[in-house]
CSV table of C-alpha atoms in Angstrom, one decimal:
chain,number,residue,atom,x,y,z
A,3,MET,CA,-11.7,-25.6,9.2
A,4,ARG,CA,-8.3,-26.1,7.7
A,5,THR,CA,-8.2,-27.5,3.7
A,6,TYR,CA,-5.1,-29.2,2.8
A,7,ASN,CA,-3.3,-28.6,-1.0
A,8,THR,CA,-1.2,-31.8,-0.2
A,9,SER,CA,-1.9,-35.2,0.4
A,10,ASP,CA,1.6,-35.6,1.5
A,11,THR,CA,1.6,-36.8,5.1
A,12,SER,CA,5.1,-35.2,6.1
A,13,ILE,CA,4.1,-32.1,5.1
A,14,ARG,CA,0.9,-32.2,7.0
A,15,LEU,CA,3.0,-33.4,10.2
A,16,LEU,CA,4.9,-30.5,9.8
A,17,LEU,CA,2.5,-28.1,9.7
A,18,ASP,CA,0.9,-29.6,12.7
A,19,ARG,CA,4.4,-29.2,14.5
A,20,LEU,CA,3.8,-25.6,14.0
A,21,ILE,CA,1.0,-25.3,16.1
A,22,THR,CA,2.2,-27.9,18.3
A,23,SER,CA,5.7,-26.9,19.2
A,24,SER,CA,6.5,-24.3,21.7
A,25,ASN,CA,10.5,-24.6,21.6
A,26,PRO,CA,11.7,-21.6,19.3
A,27,ASP,CA,14.4,-23.8,18.1
A,28,ILE,CA,11.9,-26.2,17.0
A,29,TYR,CA,9.8,-23.9,15.4
A,30,ARG,CA,12.6,-22.5,13.4
A,31,ASN,CA,13.8,-25.9,12.2
A,32,THR,CA,10.2,-26.7,11.1
A,33,PHE,CA,9.9,-23.9,8.7
A,34,HIS,CA,13.3,-24.5,7.2
A,35,GLN,CA,11.8,-28.0,6.5
A,36,ILE,CA,8.9,-26.5,5.4
A,37,GLY,CA,10.8,-24.2,3.2
A,38,VAL,CA,12.6,-27.3,2.0
A,39,LYS,CA,9.2,-28.6,1.0
A,40,LEU,CA,8.0,-25.5,-0.8
A,41,GLY,CA,11.2,-25.1,-2.6
A,42,GLU,CA,10.7,-28.7,-4.1
A,43,LEU,CA,7.6,-27.8,-5.3
A,44,LEU,CA,8.7,-24.4,-6.8
A,45,LYS,CA,11.9,-26.6,-8.4
A,46,GLY,CA,9.5,-28.6,-10.6
A,47,LYS,CA,7.7,-25.4,-11.8
A,48,ILE,CA,10.8,-23.5,-12.9
A,49,ASN,CA,13.2,-24.3,-16.1
A,50,THR,CA,15.7,-21.8,-17.8
A,51,GLU,CA,13.4,-19.9,-18.7
A,52,SER,CA,12.9,-18.7,-15.3
A,53,PHE,CA,16.1,-17.3,-15.0
A,54,PRO,CA,17.4,-14.8,-13.0
A,55,ILE,CA,15.1,-15.3,-10.0
A,56,ALA,CA,14.6,-13.1,-6.9
A,57,LEU,CA,13.0,-14.2,-3.9
A,58,ALA,CA,11.7,-11.6,-1.2
A,59,CYS,CA,10.9,-12.3,2.0
A,60,THR,CA,10.3,-10.5,5.4
A,61,SER,CA,13.6,-10.3,7.7
A,62,GLU,CA,11.7,-12.6,10.2
A,63,ASP,CA,11.2,-15.5,7.7
A,64,ALA,CA,14.6,-15.2,5.9
A,65,ASP,CA,17.0,-17.4,8.1
A,66,TRP,CA,14.5,-20.2,8.1
A,67,LEU,CA,11.5,-20.3,5.4
A,68,ALA,CA,13.3,-18.6,3.0
A,69,LYS,CA,16.6,-20.4,3.4
A,70,GLY,CA,14.8,-24.1,3.2
A,71,ILE,CA,13.4,-22.8,-0.5
A,72,ILE,CA,16.7,-21.3,-1.5
A,73,GLU,CA,18.8,-24.2,-0.5
A,74,THR,CA,16.5,-26.5,-2.3
A,75,LEU,CA,16.1,-24.4,-5.3
A,76,ASP,CA,19.8,-25.0,-5.6
A,77,ILE,CA,20.6,-21.9,-7.9
A,78,ASP,CA,21.9,-18.6,-7.7
A,79,VAL,CA,19.0,-16.2,-6.3
A,80,ASP,CA,18.9,-12.8,-6.1
A,81,LEU,CA,17.7,-12.0,-2.3
A,82,CYS,CA,15.5,-9.0,-1.1
A,83,VAL,CA,14.8,-8.7,2.6
A,84,TYR,CA,12.4,-6.5,3.9
A,85,TRP,CA,11.3,-4.6,7.3
A,86,SER,CA,8.2,-3.1,7.5
A,87,ASP,CA,6.0,-1.4,10.0
A,88,ARG,CA,2.4,-1.9,10.1
A,89,LEU,CA,0.6,1.1,9.9
A,90,ASN,CA,-3.2,1.6,9.8
A,91,PHE,CA,-4.9,4.8,8.1
A,92,GLY,CA,-8.5,4.3,9.5
A,93,LYS,CA,-11.4,2.7,7.6
A,94,ASP,CA,-12.8,3.0,4.0
A,95,THR,CA,-16.4,3.1,2.9
A,96,ASP,CA,-17.2,-0.1,3.6
A,97,GLY,CA,-15.8,-0.1,7.0
A,98,LYS,CA,-12.7,-2.3,6.1
A,99,ASP,CA,-9.3,-1.1,7.4
A,100,LEU,CA,-7.0,0.9,5.7
A,101,GLU,CA,-3.8,-1.1,6.5
A,102,TYR,CA,-0.3,-0.2,5.2
A,103,SER,CA,3.1,-2.3,5.5
A,104,ASN,CA,5.5,0.5,5.2
A,105,ILE,CA,9.1,-0.9,4.1
A,106,VAL,CA,11.5,0.9,6.8
A,107,LYS,CA,14.5,-1.0,5.7
A,108,SER,CA,15.5,-3.1,2.8
A,109,TYR,CA,18.2,-5.1,1.8
A,110,GLU,CA,17.8,-6.0,-2.3
A,111,GLU,CA,20.4,-8.0,-4.3
A,112,ILE,CA,17.7,-8.0,-7.5
A,113,ASP,CA,18.5,-6.2,-10.6
A,114,ASP,CA,16.5,-5.3,-13.8
A,115,LYS,CA,17.2,-8.9,-15.3
A,116,SER,CA,15.2,-10.8,-13.0
A,117,LYS,CA,12.6,-12.4,-14.6
A,118,THR,CA,10.9,-14.6,-11.6
A,119,LEU,CA,9.9,-13.2,-8.7
A,120,ILE,CA,9.5,-15.5,-5.2
A,121,ILE,CA,7.5,-13.6,-2.7
A,122,THR,CA,7.6,-15.9,0.3
A,123,LYS,CA,5.9,-15.6,3.9
A,124,SER,CA,5.3,-17.8,7.1
A,125,ILE,CA,1.5,-17.2,6.6
A,126,ILE,CA,-0.7,-14.6,4.2
A,127,SER,CA,-3.7,-13.3,5.8
A,128,SER,CA,-4.5,-9.5,5.2
A,129,SER,CA,-2.0,-9.8,2.4
A,130,CYS,CA,-0.8,-6.4,3.6
A,131,VAL,CA,3.0,-7.2,4.0
A,132,VAL,CA,3.5,-9.1,0.7
A,133,ARG,CA,0.9,-6.4,-1.1
A,134,SER,CA,3.9,-3.7,-0.2
A,135,GLN,CA,6.7,-6.1,-1.2
A,136,ILE,CA,5.0,-6.6,-4.7
A,137,MET,CA,3.8,-3.2,-5.2
A,138,ARG,CA,7.8,-2.1,-4.6
A,139,LEU,CA,9.2,-4.5,-6.9
A,140,VAL,CA,6.8,-4.6,-9.5
A,141,SER,CA,6.8,-0.8,-10.1
A,142,LYS,CA,10.6,-1.2,-10.5
A,143,TYR,CA,11.2,-4.3,-12.2
A,144,LYS,CA,9.3,-6.4,-15.1
A,145,PHE,CA,8.9,-10.3,-14.1
A,146,ASP,CA,7.3,-12.8,-16.2
A,147,LYS,CA,5.9,-14.9,-13.7
A,148,ILE,CA,5.2,-14.0,-9.7
A,149,TYR,CA,4.7,-17.0,-7.1
A,150,ILE,CA,3.6,-16.1,-4.1
A,151,VAL,CA,4.3,-18.6,-1.4
A,152,ALA,CA,3.6,-19.4,1.8
A,153,PRO,CA,3.1,-22.7,3.9
A,154,VAL,CA,-0.6,-21.4,5.4
A,155,MET,CA,-2.8,-18.7,3.5
A,156,TYR,CA,-6.2,-17.3,4.8
A,157,LYS,CA,-9.1,-18.3,2.4
A,158,GLU,CA,-9.5,-14.7,1.5
A,159,ALA,CA,-5.9,-14.0,0.9
A,160,GLU,CA,-5.8,-14.8,-2.9
A,161,VAL,CA,-8.6,-12.9,-3.7
A,162,ASN,CA,-7.7,-9.9,-1.5
A,163,LEU,CA,-4.3,-9.7,-3.2
A,164,ARG,CA,-5.4,-10.2,-6.8
A,165,GLN,CA,-7.9,-7.4,-5.9
A,166,GLU,CA,-5.2,-4.9,-5.7
A,167,PHE,CA,-3.4,-5.3,-8.5
A,168,PRO,CA,-4.4,-4.4,-12.1
A,169,ASP,CA,-5.0,-7.5,-14.6
A,170,ASP,CA,-1.9,-7.6,-16.1
A,171,ILE,CA,0.1,-8.1,-13.1
A,172,CYS,CA,-2.5,-10.3,-11.5
A,173,ARG,CA,-2.0,-12.4,-14.6
A,174,LEU,CA,1.5,-13.1,-13.4
A,175,PHE,CA,0.4,-14.3,-10.2
A,176,GLU,CA,0.6,-18.0,-8.7
A,177,PHE,CA,-0.2,-18.9,-5.4
A,178,ILE,CA,1.2,-21.7,-3.5
A,179,SER,CA,0.5,-23.3,-0.4
A,180,PHE,CA,0.2,-26.6,1.5
A,181,ALA,CA,-3.0,-25.5,3.6
A,182,ILE,CA,-5.9,-22.8,3.4
A,183,ASP,CA,-7.7,-21.8,6.7
A,184,ASP,CA,-10.9,-20.4,7.2
A,185,ASN,CA,-11.0,-19.1,10.8
A,186,LEU,CA,-9.6,-16.1,12.5
A,187,ASP,CA,-9.7,-15.9,16.1
A,188,ASP,CA,-10.5,-13.2,18.4
A,189,ARG,CA,-7.4,-11.2,17.8
A,190,GLY,CA,-8.0,-11.7,13.8
A,191,TRP,CA,-5.2,-14.0,13.4
A,192,VAL,CA,-5.6,-17.0,11.3
A,193,TYR,CA,-6.6,-20.1,13.0
A,194,PRO,CA,-4.9,-22.6,13.3
A,195,GLY,CA,-2.4,-20.9,11.1
A,196,ILE,CA,0.7,-21.2,11.9
A,197,GLY,CA,0.4,-21.3,15.6
A,198,GLY,CA,0.0,-17.8,16.6
A,199,SER,CA,2.3,-14.9,16.2
A,200,VAL,CA,5.4,-16.0,14.3
A,201,TYR,CA,7.8,-13.6,16.0
A,202,GLU,CA,6.9,-14.7,19.5
A,203,ARG,CA,7.7,-18.1,18.4
A,204,LEU,CA,10.6,-18.0,16.1
A,205,ASP,CA,11.6,-15.3,19.2
A,206,VAL,CA,12.8,-12.6,17.2
A,207,ASN,CA,12.0,-8.6,17.2
A,208,PRO,CA,11.3,-8.3,13.3
A,209,ARG,CA,12.3,-4.4,13.3
A,210,LEU,CA,15.6,-5.5,15.2
A,211,TYR,CA,16.7,-8.7,13.5
A,212,TYR,CA,19.2,-8.7,10.8
A,213,PRO,CA,19.1,-12.3,9.4
A,214,HIS,CA,22.0,-14.6,9.4
A,215,ILE,CA,21.5,-15.5,5.8
A,216,LEU,CA,22.5,-11.8,4.9
A,217,ASP,CA,26.2,-12.8,6.7
A,218,SER,CA,27.3,-15.1,4.2
A,219,ARG,CA,25.8,-13.2,0.6
A,220,VAL,CA,28.6,-10.7,0.4
B,8,MET,CA,-36.8,22.2,-0.6
B,9,THR,CA,-38.5,19.4,0.2
B,10,TYR,CA,-37.1,17.6,-3.0
B,11,LEU,CA,-33.6,18.7,-1.8
B,12,LYS,CA,-34.0,17.2,1.6
B,13,ASN,CA,-35.2,14.0,0.5
B,14,LYS,CA,-32.7,13.6,-2.3
B,15,HIS,CA,-29.8,14.8,0.5
B,16,ARG,CA,-31.2,11.7,2.9
B,17,GLY,CA,-31.2,9.1,0.0
B,18,GLY,CA,-27.7,10.6,-0.9
B,19,ILE,CA,-26.5,9.9,2.6
B,20,SER,CA,-27.5,6.2,2.7
B,21,ALA,CA,-25.9,6.0,-1.0
B,22,GLU,CA,-22.9,7.4,-0.1
B,23,LYS,CA,-21.9,4.7,2.6
B,24,GLY,CA,-21.1,2.3,-0.4
B,25,SER,CA,-19.7,4.6,-2.1
B,26,LYS,CA,-15.9,3.9,-2.7
B,27,TYR,CA,-16.2,5.5,-6.2
B,28,GLU,CA,-16.5,8.9,-4.8
B,29,SER,CA,-14.2,8.7,-1.7
B,30,PHE,CA,-11.6,7.4,-4.1
B,31,TYR,CA,-12.3,10.3,-6.7
B,32,THR,CA,-12.5,12.9,-3.7
B,33,THR,CA,-9.1,11.4,-2.7
B,34,PHE,CA,-7.9,12.0,-6.2
B,35,LYS,CA,-9.2,15.8,-6.2
B,36,VAL,CA,-7.1,16.2,-3.0
B,37,VAL,CA,-4.1,15.1,-4.3
B,38,ASP,CA,-4.8,17.2,-7.5
B,39,TYR,CA,-5.1,20.4,-5.4
B,40,LEU,CA,-2.0,19.7,-3.6
B,41,PHE,CA,0.1,18.8,-6.2
B,42,LYS,CA,-1.2,21.9,-8.3
B,43,THR,CA,-0.7,24.3,-5.7
B,44,ILE,CA,1.5,23.6,-2.5
B,45,GLY,CA,2.6,19.9,-2.2
B,46,VAL,CA,2.4,19.5,1.4
B,47,GLU,CA,4.8,22.2,2.1
B,48,GLY,CA,4.0,25.9,2.5
B,49,ASP,CA,0.6,27.8,3.3
B,50,PRO,CA,-2.4,26.0,1.2
B,51,PRO,CA,-4.9,28.1,-0.6
B,52,GLU,CA,-8.5,28.1,0.7
B,53,VAL,CA,-10.2,25.0,-0.5
B,54,LEU,CA,-13.2,23.5,0.5
B,55,PHE,CA,-14.2,19.8,0.1
B,56,GLN,CA,-17.9,18.8,1.0
B,57,SER,CA,-19.9,15.9,0.2
B,58,GLN,CA,-23.8,16.0,0.4
B,59,ALA,CA,-23.6,19.4,0.7
B,60,GLU,CA,-26.8,21.0,0.6
B,61,ALA,CA,-27.4,21.5,-3.3
B,62,TYR,CA,-29.0,19.4,-6.0
B,63,ILE,CA,-25.0,18.3,-7.4
B,64,ASP,CA,-24.3,17.5,-3.9
B,65,ASP,CA,-21.7,14.2,-4.3
B,66,LEU,CA,-18.6,16.6,-4.1
B,67,LEU,CA,-18.7,20.0,-3.9
B,68,ILE,CA,-15.1,22.1,-4.0
B,69,THR,CA,-14.7,25.6,-3.0
B,70,ASP,CA,-11.9,27.8,-3.4
B,71,ASP,CA,-11.5,31.5,-3.5
B,72,THR,CA,-13.0,32.3,-7.0
B,73,LYS,CA,-15.4,29.4,-7.8
B,74,LEU,CA,-18.1,26.6,-6.6
B,75,VAL,CA,-17.5,23.3,-8.4
B,76,TYR,CA,-20.4,21.0,-7.9
B,77,HIS,CA,-19.7,17.0,-8.9
B,78,GLN,CA,-21.9,14.3,-9.7
B,79,ILE,CA,-20.0,10.9,-9.6
B,80,LYS,CA,-21.4,8.1,-11.5
B,81,ASN,CA,-20.6,4.8,-11.1
B,82,VAL,CA,-23.3,2.8,-12.8
B,83,ALA,CA,-24.3,1.0,-15.9
B,84,ASP,CA,-25.6,2.3,-19.1
B,85,PHE,CA,-26.2,6.0,-17.3
B,86,ARG,CA,-27.7,8.4,-19.6
B,87,TRP,CA,-27.8,12.2,-19.2
B,88,ALA,CA,-31.8,11.8,-19.0
B,89,SER,CA,-31.3,10.7,-15.1
B,90,VAL,CA,-29.2,13.4,-14.1
B,91,GLU,CA,-29.8,16.4,-16.3
B,92,ASP,CA,-32.7,17.7,-14.2
B,93,ASP,CA,-30.5,18.0,-11.2
B,94,PHE,CA,-27.9,19.7,-13.1
B,95,ARG,CA,-31.1,22.5,-14.5
B,96,ARG,CA,-31.9,22.7,-10.7
B,97,GLN,CA,-27.9,23.7,-9.7
B,98,ARG,CA,-27.5,25.5,-12.8
B,99,ASP,CA,-30.5,28.0,-11.6
B,100,ALA,CA,-29.8,27.8,-8.1
B,101,SER,CA,-26.1,28.8,-8.7
B,102,LYS,CA,-27.1,31.6,-11.1
B,103,ARG,CA,-30.0,32.9,-8.3
B,104,ALA,CA,-27.2,33.0,-5.9
B,105,GLY,CA,-25.0,34.9,-8.2
B,106,GLU,CA,-22.0,32.2,-7.7
B,107,ASN,CA,-19.0,31.4,-9.6
B,108,TYR,CA,-19.8,27.9,-10.5
B,109,LYS,CA,-19.3,24.7,-12.5
B,110,LEU,CA,-21.1,21.5,-12.7
B,111,VAL,CA,-19.0,18.4,-13.3
B,112,LEU,CA,-20.3,14.9,-14.3
B,113,VAL,CA,-17.7,12.2,-13.5
B,114,TYR,CA,-18.4,8.9,-14.7
B,115,SER,CA,-16.4,5.5,-14.7
B,116,ASP,CA,-17.3,4.3,-18.1
B,117,ARG,CA,-14.4,5.6,-20.6
B,118,GLU,CA,-16.8,5.0,-23.7
B,119,PHE,CA,-19.7,7.3,-22.7
B,120,ASP,CA,-20.1,9.5,-25.6
B,121,GLU,CA,-23.5,11.1,-25.1
B,122,ASP,CA,-22.9,14.8,-25.3
B,123,VAL,CA,-23.9,17.2,-22.4
B,124,PRO,CA,-27.2,18.6,-23.0
B,125,ALA,CA,-27.0,21.5,-25.3
B,126,ASP,CA,-28.5,24.0,-22.7
B,127,LEU,CA,-25.9,22.8,-20.0
B,128,GLU,CA,-22.9,22.9,-22.1
B,129,TYR,CA,-21.6,26.4,-21.2
B,130,CYS,CA,-21.2,25.5,-17.5
B,131,THR,CA,-21.3,21.8,-17.4
B,132,ASP,CA,-18.0,19.8,-17.9
B,133,PHE,CA,-17.7,16.0,-18.1
B,134,SER,CA,-14.5,13.6,-16.5
B,135,TYR,CA,-13.6,10.1,-16.8
B,136,PHE,CA,-12.6,8.8,-13.7
B,137,PRO,CA,-11.7,4.7,-13.8
B,138,TYR,CA,-13.3,2.6,-10.8
B,139,HIS,CA,-11.7,-0.3,-9.3
B,140,PRO,CA,-12.7,-1.6,-5.6
B,141,ALA,CA,-9.1,-1.2,-4.8
B,142,ILE,CA,-7.9,2.3,-4.7
B,143,SER,CA,-4.3,0.5,-5.6
B,144,THR,CA,-5.3,-0.4,-9.0
B,145,VAL,CA,-7.1,3.0,-9.7
B,146,ILE,CA,-3.9,4.5,-8.9
B,147,GLN,CA,-2.3,2.4,-11.8
B,148,GLN,CA,-5.5,3.2,-14.1
B,149,SER,CA,-5.5,7.0,-13.9
B,150,SER,CA,-2.5,8.8,-14.8
B,151,ASP,CA,-3.6,11.9,-13.7
B,152,PHE,CA,-4.0,10.3,-10.3
B,153,ARG,CA,-0.7,9.2,-10.1
B,154,SER,CA,1.2,11.8,-11.5
B,155,ALA,CA,-0.3,14.0,-8.6
B,156,LEU,CA,0.8,11.7,-6.1
B,157,LYS,CA,4.3,11.5,-7.6
B,158,GLY,CA,4.2,15.2,-7.7
B,159,VAL,CA,2.7,15.7,-3.8
B,160,LEU,CA,5.9,13.0,-3.0
B,161,LYS,CA,8.5,14.8,-4.5
B,162,LEU,CA,10.4,11.6,-5.8
B,163,SER,CA,12.0,11.3,-8.5
B,164,ASN,CA,11.2,7.6,-9.0
B,165,PRO,CA,8.9,6.2,-5.8
B,166,SER,CA,7.9,2.6,-5.9
B,167,ASP,CA,4.2,2.3,-6.1
B,168,ASP,CA,3.5,1.5,-2.9
B,169,LYS,CA,4.6,4.4,-1.5
B,170,LEU,CA,2.1,6.4,-3.9
B,171,TYR,CA,-0.6,4.2,-2.5
B,172,ALA,CA,0.5,5.0,1.3
B,173,LEU,CA,-0.2,8.8,0.6
B,174,ALA,CA,-3.5,7.6,-1.2
B,175,LEU,CA,-4.5,5.8,2.2
B,176,CYS,CA,-3.8,8.4,4.4
B,177,ILE,CA,-5.8,11.0,2.5
B,178,LEU,CA,-8.7,8.5,1.9
B,179,GLY,CA,-9.0,7.4,5.5
B,180,TYR,CA,-9.2,11.0,6.6
B,181,TRP,CA,-11.5,12.2,4.1
B,182,VAL,CA,-13.8,8.9,5.1
B,183,GLY,CA,-13.5,9.2,8.7
B,184,ASN,CA,-14.5,12.9,8.9
B,185,ASP,CA,-17.8,14.8,8.6
B,186,MET,CA,-17.9,14.8,5.1
B,187,GLN,CA,-20.9,17.4,5.0
B,188,LYS,CA,-19.2,19.5,7.2
B,189,GLY,CA,-16.4,19.3,5.1
B,190,LEU,CA,-12.3,19.4,5.1
B,191,THR,CA,-10.0,22.2,3.7
B,192,LEU,CA,-7.1,21.8,1.8
B,193,ARG,CA,-5.3,23.1,5.1
B,194,ASP,CA,-6.8,20.1,7.2
B,195,PHE,CA,-5.8,17.4,4.7
B,196,LYS,CA,-1.9,19.1,4.5
B,197,ASP,CA,-1.9,19.3,8.0
B,198,HIS,CA,-3.1,15.6,8.6
B,199,ILE,CA,-0.4,14.4,6.4
B,200,VAL,CA,2.5,16.4,7.9
B,201,GLY,CA,1.4,15.9,11.4
B,202,ASN,CA,0.9,12.0,10.6
B,203,ASN,CA,4.0,10.0,12.0
B,204,ASN,CA,2.5,7.3,10.0
B,205,ILE,CA,3.3,8.8,6.5
B,206,SER,CA,6.2,11.1,7.4
B,207,THR,CA,8.7,8.4,6.5
B,208,ILE,CA,7.5,8.0,3.0
B,209,PHE,CA,8.5,11.6,2.3
B,210,ASP,CA,11.5,12.1,0.6
B,211,ARG,CA,12.7,15.1,2.6
B,212,ASP,CA,16.0,15.9,3.1
B,213,ILE,CA,17.1,14.4,6.6
B,214,SER,CA,19.2,16.0,9.2
B,215,ILE,CA,21.3,14.1,11.2
B,216,SER,CA,22.7,15.5,14.4
B,217,ASP,CA,26.4,16.2,14.9
B,218,GLU,CA,27.0,13.5,17.8
B,219,CYS,CA,25.0,10.8,16.1
B,220,LEU,CA,27.2,11.6,12.7
B,221,ARG,CA,30.4,11.4,15.0
B,222,ILE,CA,29.3,7.9,16.3
B,223,LEU,CA,28.4,6.4,12.8
B,224,ASP,CA,32.0,7.9,11.3
B,225,SER,CA,33.5,6.3,14.2
B,226,ILE,CA,32.7,3.0,13.4
B,227,GLN,CA,35.5,1.0,11.5
B,228,GLY,CA,34.5,-0.9,8.3
B,229,PHE,CA,30.9,1.1,8.1
B,230,SER,CA,30.1,3.3,5.6
B,231,TYR,CA,27.1,5.2,4.7
B,232,ALA,CA,25.4,7.7,2.2
B,233,ILE,CA,22.5,10.0,2.9
B,234,LYS,CA,20.0,9.8,0.0
B,235,GLY,CA,17.0,11.9,0.8
B,236,ASN,CA,15.1,10.6,3.6
B,237,SER,CA,17.2,7.2,3.7
B,238,ILE,CA,20.5,5.7,4.7
B,239,GLU,CA,22.4,3.6,2.5
B,240,TRP,CA,24.8,1.8,4.3
B,241,GLU,CA,27.0,-1.1,4.0
B,242,SER,CA,30.4,-3.0,5.5
B,243,SER,CA,32.6,-5.8,3.9
B,244,ARG,CA,30.1,-8.3,5.3
B,245,TYR,CA,26.7,-6.3,4.5
B,246,LYS,CA,25.5,-4.8,1.2
B,247,ASN,CA,23.0,-3.3,-0.3
B,248,ASN,CA,21.3,-1.8,2.9
B,249,VAL,CA,18.7,0.7,2.7
B,250,THR,CA,17.2,2.3,5.9
B,251,ILE,CA,14.4,5.1,6.4
B,252,TRP,CA,16.0,7.3,8.7
B,253,SER,CA,13.7,8.4,11.6
B,254,ARG,CA,14.0,10.2,15.0
B,255,ASP,CA,13.8,7.2,16.8
B,256,LEU,CA,16.6,5.4,15.0
B,257,GLU,CA,18.8,8.4,15.8
B,258,LYS,CA,18.0,8.3,19.8
B,259,ARG,CA,18.6,4.8,19.7
B,260,ILE,CA,21.8,5.2,18.2
B,261,ILE,CA,22.9,7.6,20.1
B,262,ARG,CA,21.9,6.2,23.3
B,263,GLU,CA,23.2,2.6,22.6
B,264,SER,CA,26.4,4.4,20.8
B,265,PRO,CA,27.9,1.1,19.1
B,266,HIS,CA,31.6,0.7,18.4
B,267,THR,CA,31.4,-2.1,16.0
B,268,VAL,CA,29.9,-3.1,12.7
B,269,ASN,CA,27.9,-5.5,14.5
B,270,ASP,CA,26.7,-3.2,16.9
B,271,ILE,CA,25.5,-0.7,14.5
B,272,VAL,CA,23.8,-3.4,12.0
B,273,LYS,CA,21.5,-4.4,14.8
B,274,LEU,CA,20.6,-1.3,15.3
B,275,MET,CA,20.0,-0.1,11.7
């Protein structure tokens, strides 16, 4: 079952389109439009005290979701893009998978002055990917605020992610999403989520894809 | 003997939910690796066991010279009275066996200030170790754990996600094996070194074949520097990139033999 965090029907339509559209171009464009909507929401939260701002995302989210956010914020944002491999180290004593997202490649503009971190991802489920990104960044930089932003999140994503960090880091977190889903399908994917595998739907190989947004950032 | 067997059965069932014990064991393995050899060289003979047939059985560490019995407690309002008899039985059993031994109580309450019972003091240590349901947070809370992970990784300033990966690798291996039979330090070392998953987080100097270097050097406008296990690279169009080097990447570069920046970027 899905719970919406927005009454904006245009946003709900965009989320529906992620599920129904089968065309990668439409899917990409929809993510861009959702990025714009998330950017509008973020714009209402940040102020001059928030600067400088860094935004971190995966390679597959950079050209559409993250780009929509950055364009809408319309300010200088330090961009970090990460390529990861998902690893499994077995199980914990409670039977939960010990999953880890290993960052194997990175593009980072960030410097120690950054005060605000925006972590964005197409969907947050196990939190494995954003966990590694946050761990990497908070161990190097000191932020005043961390926005964790995704169009759709799994119901346990926030609790699970908060559990992985000490209180002084958790206090910085603010989760922003348009919908919370509480179902997983047979493959363990959030349902309806974003309509399946984001890589297949975007038609990108995340390991090899080099986002175009980085071309223009020199 | 009956007491010991009953205690043992109860222990096995309690152990199932015991993250605290497994996190502490993970810490001890890392600490041993750090203080002995890291992940290189020949490890000393050290055996880690849980639920071994003993009165103090949460963790037994046996090395060339000593047996260290750990009772690991993560309960509210712990009192020595609840375990002191087991400590005495273990002391007496170890004495009878002529062991060089040490007993350790590990507890998760930093404020615990009850003294070790006087008659056990000479053979018993108390050790505080923090508890949190996520090992990532335990790493943050225990400076010893953190230092040991850093020491094993041999990175000058590793990010927390790398420390976490090493801890998960050891934890998963420990939990997935027969803890009663135990694992040696060599088992852990071999698992870490032989685990392709984890190998990329170590900052080992990489060697790139001449053939691959020739290809990289021949690409106009592409510059790179090898730093530890990574390659930092850029062109006039693409800056600030770091890629962890791997044999797979090297094979791909040799196979594709890229000639332009655009071609190499796709591979990197």
